[in-house]
Amino acid sequence: MPSIKKSVTELSLLLVDNGSLRPNATLTLRRVAENLTSRLGRLVEPVSVLHSSKVPPALLDEMPAETLVPALRRRLHAGQRHFRLLPFFFGPSRALTDYIPGKITVLRAENPDWRDLNVEIAAPLFDLANPDDRLARALAERVDSVIARRQLHQPAVALVDHGSPEPAVNQVRNAVGEQLRGLLGGRVSVISVASMERREGAEYDFNEPLLERLLRQPDLTGPVIVALMFLSAGRHAGDGGDIAEICAKAESNANGLACHRTETLGEHPLIEEILAERAMVS
């Protein structure tokens, strides 16, 4: 991380992801934070909501990952009070709308000196209230890269995200899918959207179709580009991860199906551009 000092009285910028037990997710978050620090000329620090502190430091260049509550507590003890969280999230996950605000309330009550704790949570990468097409443009570039590298002619595209219990997150995926259709046009034959997984219960049916079911459709043959709406190649989107396993199983059960996964989006320049804007909102 670049050596940029700041006063404990000024706004602290924290780049926040959900967290992962896979080291690659934390390393990706750190690289994005470093790029933002260089771009903005002010320190942006990477933290995770949960999980990442369990990754052995030996897998993280001997630098333990921080999770949000201990990270805030440490900074509160150092006198910092004003924070802006930059969500490394596509949409309004419950981590942003419920979990983090709840933890902030607990921290304020933990110490009388912390009652003036001020945490601003910036908009996620796709703001349903003020949408733009940069996520779709980044995805289109990833898809076009696969088309060129594999020399594919009008392949099908399956845009897949993790799946969420929060309908608004699903709305983000669907909105980006519609934008992607407009951007790719005749370069692809069809664009479908899917979830990697879902919770049980009819109230979560909005996550359908699951990717594994989509890839079983009889009219989906030949090359399919699986466009990954994931920010880092963790246990879901990485090599040997859940998406790769779903694709391999589908290929083994269907004649002629060939899945080609895109790169993840977290380190795309347009993601950095969005985050830089979120950092500077007054």
PDB file of N, CA, C and O in Angstrom, residues 142-186:
ATOM      1  N   ARG A 142     -15.387  -7.938 -21.535  1.00  0.00           N
ATOM      2  CA  ARG A 142     -14.974  -9.292 -21.160  1.00  0.00           C
ATOM      3  C   ARG A 142     -15.514 -10.318 -22.161  1.00  0.00           C
ATOM      4  O   ARG A 142     -14.815 -11.259 -22.552  1.00  0.00           O
ATOM      5  N   VAL A 143     -16.765 -10.164 -22.579  1.00  0.00           N
ATOM      6  CA  VAL A 143     -17.358 -11.090 -23.545  1.00  0.00           C
ATOM      7  C   VAL A 143     -16.650 -10.978 -24.886  1.00  0.00           C
ATOM      8  O   VAL A 143     -16.300 -11.997 -25.513  1.00  0.00           O
ATOM      9  N   ASP A 144     -16.426  -9.754 -25.351  1.00  0.00           N
ATOM     10  CA  ASP A 144     -15.750  -9.566 -26.637  1.00  0.00           C
ATOM     11  C   ASP A 144     -14.344 -10.156 -26.621  1.00  0.00           C
ATOM     12  O   ASP A 144     -13.868 -10.674 -27.640  1.00  0.00           O
ATOM     13  N   SER A 145     -13.688 -10.088 -25.462  1.00  0.00           N
ATOM     14  CA  SER A 145     -12.356 -10.671 -25.346  1.00  0.00           C
ATOM     15  C   SER A 145     -12.397 -12.180 -25.569  1.00  0.00           C
ATOM     16  O   SER A 145     -11.543 -12.755 -26.247  1.00  0.00           O
ATOM     17  N   VAL A 146     -13.413 -12.842 -24.994  1.00  0.00           N
ATOM     18  CA  VAL A 146     -13.555 -14.287 -25.184  1.00  0.00           C
ATOM     19  C   VAL A 146     -13.891 -14.610 -26.635  1.00  0.00           C
ATOM     20  O   VAL A 146     -13.348 -15.552 -27.226  1.00  0.00           O
ATOM     21  N   ILE A 147     -14.778 -13.828 -27.242  1.00  0.00           N
ATOM     22  CA  ILE A 147     -15.136 -14.051 -28.644  1.00  0.00           C
ATOM     23  C   ILE A 147     -13.892 -13.986 -29.524  1.00  0.00           C
ATOM     24  O   ILE A 147     -13.683 -14.847 -30.394  1.00  0.00           O
ATOM     25  N   ALA A 148     -13.065 -12.968 -29.295  1.00  0.00           N
ATOM     26  CA  ALA A 148     -11.865 -12.813 -30.112  1.00  0.00           C
ATOM     27  C   ALA A 148     -10.852 -13.921 -29.842  1.00  0.00           C
ATOM     28  O   ALA A 148     -10.270 -14.483 -30.776  1.00  0.00           O
ATOM     29  N   ARG A 149     -10.640 -14.232 -28.575  1.00  0.00           N
ATOM     30  CA  ARG A 149      -9.628 -15.230 -28.224  1.00  0.00           C
ATOM     31  C   ARG A 149     -10.013 -16.620 -28.705  1.00  0.00           C
ATOM     32  O   ARG A 149      -9.161 -17.386 -29.175  1.00  0.00           O
ATOM     33  N   ARG A 150     -11.293 -16.946 -28.625  1.00  0.00           N
ATOM     34  CA  ARG A 150     -11.767 -18.281 -29.006  1.00  0.00           C
ATOM     35  C   ARG A 150     -12.270 -18.332 -30.449  1.00  0.00           C
ATOM     36  O   ARG A 150     -12.655 -19.399 -30.918  1.00  0.00           O
ATOM     37  N   GLN A 151     -12.288 -17.160 -31.104  1.00  0.00           N
ATOM     38  CA  GLN A 151     -12.761 -17.064 -32.490  1.00  0.00           C
ATOM     39  C   GLN A 151     -14.170 -17.654 -32.634  1.00  0.00           C
ATOM     40  O   GLN A 151     -14.435 -18.521 -33.465  1.00  0.00           O
ATOM     41  N   LEU A 152     -15.074 -17.147 -31.807  1.00  0.00           N
ATOM     42  CA  LEU A 152     -16.445 -17.632 -31.770  1.00  0.00           C
ATOM     43  C   LEU A 152     -17.335 -16.796 -32.682  1.00  0.00           C
ATOM     44  O   LEU A 152     -17.131 -15.580 -32.829  1.00  0.00           O
ATOM     45  N   HIS A 153     -18.321 -17.433 -33.280  1.00  0.00           N
ATOM     46  CA  HIS A 153     -19.278 -16.733 -34.136  1.00  0.00           C
ATOM     47  C   HIS A 153     -20.648 -16.760 -33.474  1.00  0.00           C
ATOM     48  O   HIS A 153     -21.255 -17.817 -33.307  1.00  0.00           O
ATOM     49  N   GLN A 154     -21.128 -15.595 -33.094  1.00  0.00           N
ATOM     50  CA  GLN A 154     -22.437 -15.422 -32.464  1.00  0.00           C
ATOM     51  C   GLN A 154     -22.728 -16.480 -31.388  1.00  0.00           C
ATOM     52  O   GLN A 154     -23.719 -17.215 -31.470  1.00  0.00           O
ATOM     53  N   PRO A 155     -21.883 -16.546 -30.372  1.00  0.00           N
ATOM     54  CA  PRO A 155     -22.158 -17.489 -29.284  1.00  0.00           C
ATOM     55  C   PRO A 155     -23.342 -17.017 -28.447  1.00  0.00           C
ATOM     56  O   PRO A 155     -23.742 -15.846 -28.500  1.00  0.00           O
ATOM     57  N   ALA A 156     -23.910 -17.922 -27.679  1.00  0.00           N
ATOM     58  CA  ALA A 156     -24.871 -17.540 -26.646  1.00  0.00           C
ATOM     59  C   ALA A 156     -24.104 -16.989 -25.445  1.00  0.00           C
ATOM     60  O   ALA A 156     -22.931 -17.309 -25.240  1.00  0.00           O
ATOM     61  N   VAL A 157     -24.772 -16.150 -24.663  1.00  0.00           N
ATOM     62  CA  VAL A 157     -24.177 -15.579 -23.454  1.00  0.00           C
ATOM     63  C   VAL A 157     -25.097 -15.851 -22.281  1.00  0.00           C
ATOM     64  O   VAL A 157     -26.309 -15.630 -22.371  1.00  0.00           O
ATOM     65  N   ALA A 158     -24.527 -16.350 -21.192  1.00  0.00           N
ATOM     66  CA  ALA A 158     -25.250 -16.530 -19.937  1.00  0.00           C
ATOM     67  C   ALA A 158     -24.600 -15.638 -18.892  1.00  0.00           C
ATOM     68  O   ALA A 158     -23.468 -15.894 -18.471  1.00  0.00           O
ATOM     69  N   LEU A 159     -25.298 -14.573 -18.527  1.00  0.00           N
ATOM     70  CA  LEU A 159     -24.801 -13.668 -17.488  1.00  0.00           C
ATOM     71  C   LEU A 159     -25.194 -14.248 -16.138  1.00  0.00           C
ATOM     72  O   LEU A 159     -26.385 -14.408 -15.839  1.00  0.00           O
ATOM     73  N   VAL A 160     -24.201 -14.559 -15.306  1.00  0.00           N
ATOM     74  CA  VAL A 160     -24.484 -15.220 -14.033  1.00  0.00           C
ATOM     75  C   VAL A 160     -23.916 -14.419 -12.874  1.00  0.00           C
ATOM     76  O   VAL A 160     -22.786 -13.940 -12.930  1.00  0.00           O
ATOM     77  N   ASP A 161     -24.752 -14.260 -11.832  1.00  0.00           N
ATOM     78  CA  ASP A 161     -24.268 -13.695 -10.580  1.00  0.00           C
ATOM     79  C   ASP A 161     -24.428 -14.743  -9.488  1.00  0.00           C
ATOM     80  O   ASP A 161     -24.831 -15.880  -9.754  1.00  0.00           O
ATOM     81  N   HIS A 162     -24.113 -14.372  -8.264  1.00  0.00           N
ATOM     82  CA  HIS A 162     -24.159 -15.336  -7.175  1.00  0.00           C
ATOM     83  C   HIS A 162     -25.576 -15.810  -6.884  1.00  0.00           C
ATOM     84  O   HIS A 162     -25.824 -16.987  -6.589  1.00  0.00           O
ATOM     85  N   GLY A 163     -26.544 -14.894  -6.999  1.00  0.00           N
ATOM     86  CA  GLY A 163     -27.879 -15.141  -6.473  1.00  0.00           C
ATOM     87  C   GLY A 163     -27.977 -14.493  -5.108  1.00  0.00           C
ATOM     88  O   GLY A 163     -26.986 -14.418  -4.372  1.00  0.00           O
ATOM     89  N   SER A 164     -29.162 -13.985  -4.763  1.00  0.00           N
ATOM     90  CA  SER A 164     -29.287 -13.199  -3.541  1.00  0.00           C
ATOM     91  C   SER A 164     -30.677 -13.353  -2.937  1.00  0.00           C
ATOM     92  O   SER A 164     -31.662 -13.517  -3.663  1.00  0.00           O
ATOM     93  N   PRO A 165     -30.785 -13.277  -1.611  1.00  0.00           N
ATOM     94  CA  PRO A 165     -32.110 -13.234  -0.981  1.00  0.00           C
ATOM     95  C   PRO A 165     -32.766 -11.855  -1.088  1.00  0.00           C
ATOM     96  O   PRO A 165     -33.919 -11.694  -0.687  1.00  0.00           O
ATOM     97  N   GLU A 166     -32.023 -10.880  -1.601  1.00  0.00           N
ATOM     98  CA  GLU A 166     -32.513  -9.506  -1.680  1.00  0.00           C
ATOM     99  C   GLU A 166     -32.990  -9.211  -3.107  1.00  0.00           C
ATOM    100  O   GLU A 166     -32.194  -9.186  -4.046  1.00  0.00           O
ATOM    101  N   PRO A 167     -34.284  -8.966  -3.312  1.00  0.00           N
ATOM    102  CA  PRO A 167     -34.778  -8.716  -4.664  1.00  0.00           C
ATOM    103  C   PRO A 167     -34.085  -7.567  -5.389  1.00  0.00           C
ATOM    104  O   PRO A 167     -33.895  -7.619  -6.606  1.00  0.00           O
ATOM    105  N   ALA A 168     -33.683  -6.533  -4.660  1.00  0.00           N
ATOM    106  CA  ALA A 168     -33.042  -5.390  -5.317  1.00  0.00           C
ATOM    107  C   ALA A 168     -31.712  -5.772  -5.954  1.00  0.00           C
ATOM    108  O   ALA A 168     -31.324  -5.212  -6.981  1.00  0.00           O
ATOM    109  N   VAL A 169     -30.998  -6.720  -5.351  1.00  0.00           N
ATOM    110  CA  VAL A 169     -29.741  -7.182  -5.944  1.00  0.00           C
ATOM    111  C   VAL A 169     -30.029  -7.920  -7.249  1.00  0.00           C
ATOM    112  O   VAL A 169     -29.313  -7.763  -8.248  1.00  0.00           O
ATOM    113  N   ASN A 170     -31.097  -8.715  -7.259  1.00  0.00           N
ATOM    114  CA  ASN A 170     -31.512  -9.390  -8.476  1.00  0.00           C
ATOM    115  C   ASN A 170     -31.919  -8.382  -9.551  1.00  0.00           C
ATOM    116  O   ASN A 170     -31.628  -8.571 -10.744  1.00  0.00           O
ATOM    117  N   GLN A 171     -32.560  -7.302  -9.148  1.00  0.00           N
ATOM    118  CA  GLN A 171     -32.937  -6.251 -10.096  1.00  0.00           C
ATOM    119  C   GLN A 171     -31.710  -5.629 -10.752  1.00  0.00           C
ATOM    120  O   GLN A 171     -31.736  -5.281 -11.936  1.00  0.00           O
ATOM    121  N   VAL A 172     -30.642  -5.483  -9.985  1.00  0.00           N
ATOM    122  CA  VAL A 172     -29.396  -4.965 -10.549  1.00  0.00           C
ATOM    123  C   VAL A 172     -28.885  -5.901 -11.643  1.00  0.00           C
ATOM    124  O   VAL A 172     -28.549  -5.463 -12.752  1.00  0.00           O
ATOM    125  N   ARG A 173     -28.820  -7.198 -11.346  1.00  0.00           N
ATOM    126  CA  ARG A 173     -28.352  -8.165 -12.335  1.00  0.00           C
ATOM    127  C   ARG A 173     -29.197  -8.106 -13.604  1.00  0.00           C
ATOM    128  O   ARG A 173     -28.679  -8.088 -14.725  1.00  0.00           O
ATOM    129  N   ASN A 174     -30.511  -8.046 -13.441  1.00  0.00           N
ATOM    130  CA  ASN A 174     -31.398  -8.019 -14.595  1.00  0.00           C
ATOM    131  C   ASN A 174     -31.243  -6.735 -15.400  1.00  0.00           C
ATOM    132  O   ASN A 174     -31.280  -6.755 -16.640  1.00  0.00           O
ATOM    133  N   ALA A 175     -31.077  -5.615 -14.707  1.00  0.00           N
ATOM    134  CA  ALA A 175     -30.892  -4.338 -15.401  1.00  0.00           C
ATOM    135  C   ALA A 175     -29.595  -4.338 -16.202  1.00  0.00           C
ATOM    136  O   ALA A 175     -29.558  -3.877 -17.349  1.00  0.00           O
ATOM    137  N   VAL A 176     -28.539  -4.859 -15.607  1.00  0.00           N
ATOM    138  CA  VAL A 176     -27.261  -4.941 -16.319  1.00  0.00           C
ATOM    139  C   VAL A 176     -27.384  -5.887 -17.505  1.00  0.00           C
ATOM    140  O   VAL A 176     -26.824  -5.644 -18.582  1.00  0.00           O
ATOM    141  N   GLY A 177     -28.147  -6.979 -17.346  1.00  0.00           N
ATOM    142  CA  GLY A 177     -28.370  -7.898 -18.451  1.00  0.00           C
ATOM    143  C   GLY A 177     -29.046  -7.221 -19.627  1.00  0.00           C
ATOM    144  O   GLY A 177     -28.677  -7.451 -20.794  1.00  0.00           O
ATOM    145  N   GLU A 178     -30.047  -6.380 -19.358  1.00  0.00           N
ATOM    146  CA  GLU A 178     -30.721  -5.654 -20.432  1.00  0.00           C
ATOM    147  C   GLU A 178     -29.750  -4.709 -21.136  1.00  0.00           C
ATOM    148  O   GLU A 178     -29.758  -4.583 -22.366  1.00  0.00           O
ATOM    149  N   GLN A 179     -28.919  -4.016 -20.371  1.00  0.00           N
ATOM    150  CA  GLN A 179     -27.923  -3.134 -20.975  1.00  0.00           C
ATOM    151  C   GLN A 179     -26.943  -3.924 -21.831  1.00  0.00           C
ATOM    152  O   GLN A 179     -26.541  -3.476 -22.914  1.00  0.00           O
ATOM    153  N   LEU A 180     -26.560  -5.099 -21.339  1.00  0.00           N
ATOM    154  CA  LEU A 180     -25.602  -5.929 -22.073  1.00  0.00           C
ATOM    155  C   LEU A 180     -26.180  -6.370 -23.414  1.00  0.00           C
ATOM    156  O   LEU A 180     -25.456  -6.419 -24.425  1.00  0.00           O
ATOM    157  N   ARG A 181     -27.469  -6.669 -23.448  1.00  0.00           N
ATOM    158  CA  ARG A 181     -28.113  -7.036 -24.721  1.00  0.00           C
ATOM    159  C   ARG A 181     -27.960  -5.917 -25.744  1.00  0.00           C
ATOM    160  O   ARG A 181     -27.664  -6.153 -26.919  1.00  0.00           O
ATOM    161  N   GLY A 182     -28.182  -4.696 -25.305  1.00  0.00           N
ATOM    162  CA  GLY A 182     -28.055  -3.568 -26.214  1.00  0.00           C
ATOM    163  C   GLY A 182     -26.638  -3.343 -26.692  1.00  0.00           C
ATOM    164  O   GLY A 182     -26.413  -2.954 -27.845  1.00  0.00           O
ATOM    165  N   LEU A 183     -25.674  -3.590 -25.824  1.00  0.00           N
ATOM    166  CA  LEU A 183     -24.276  -3.343 -26.178  1.00  0.00           C
ATOM    167  C   LEU A 183     -23.711  -4.414 -27.112  1.00  0.00           C
ATOM    168  O   LEU A 183     -22.928  -4.100 -28.014  1.00  0.00           O
ATOM    169  N   LEU A 184     -24.087  -5.673 -26.907  1.00  0.00           N
ATOM    170  CA  LEU A 184     -23.504  -6.761 -27.701  1.00  0.00           C
ATOM    171  C   LEU A 184     -24.229  -6.964 -29.027  1.00  0.00           C
ATOM    172  O   LEU A 184     -23.622  -7.389 -30.013  1.00  0.00           O
ATOM    173  N   GLY A 185     -25.512  -6.679 -29.054  1.00  0.00           N
ATOM    174  CA  GLY A 185     -26.258  -6.741 -30.298  1.00  0.00           C
ATOM    175  C   GLY A 185     -26.083  -8.053 -31.043  1.00  0.00           C
ATOM    176  O   GLY A 185     -26.157  -9.143 -30.472  1.00  0.00           O
ATOM    177  N   GLY A 186     -25.802  -7.960 -32.352  1.00  0.00           N
ATOM    178  CA  GLY A 186     -25.704  -9.132 -33.211  1.00  0.00           C
ATOM    179  C   GLY A 186     -24.422  -9.917 -33.068  1.00  0.00           C
ATOM    180  O   GLY A 186     -24.255 -10.947 -33.749  1.00  0.00           O
TER     181      GLY A 186
END
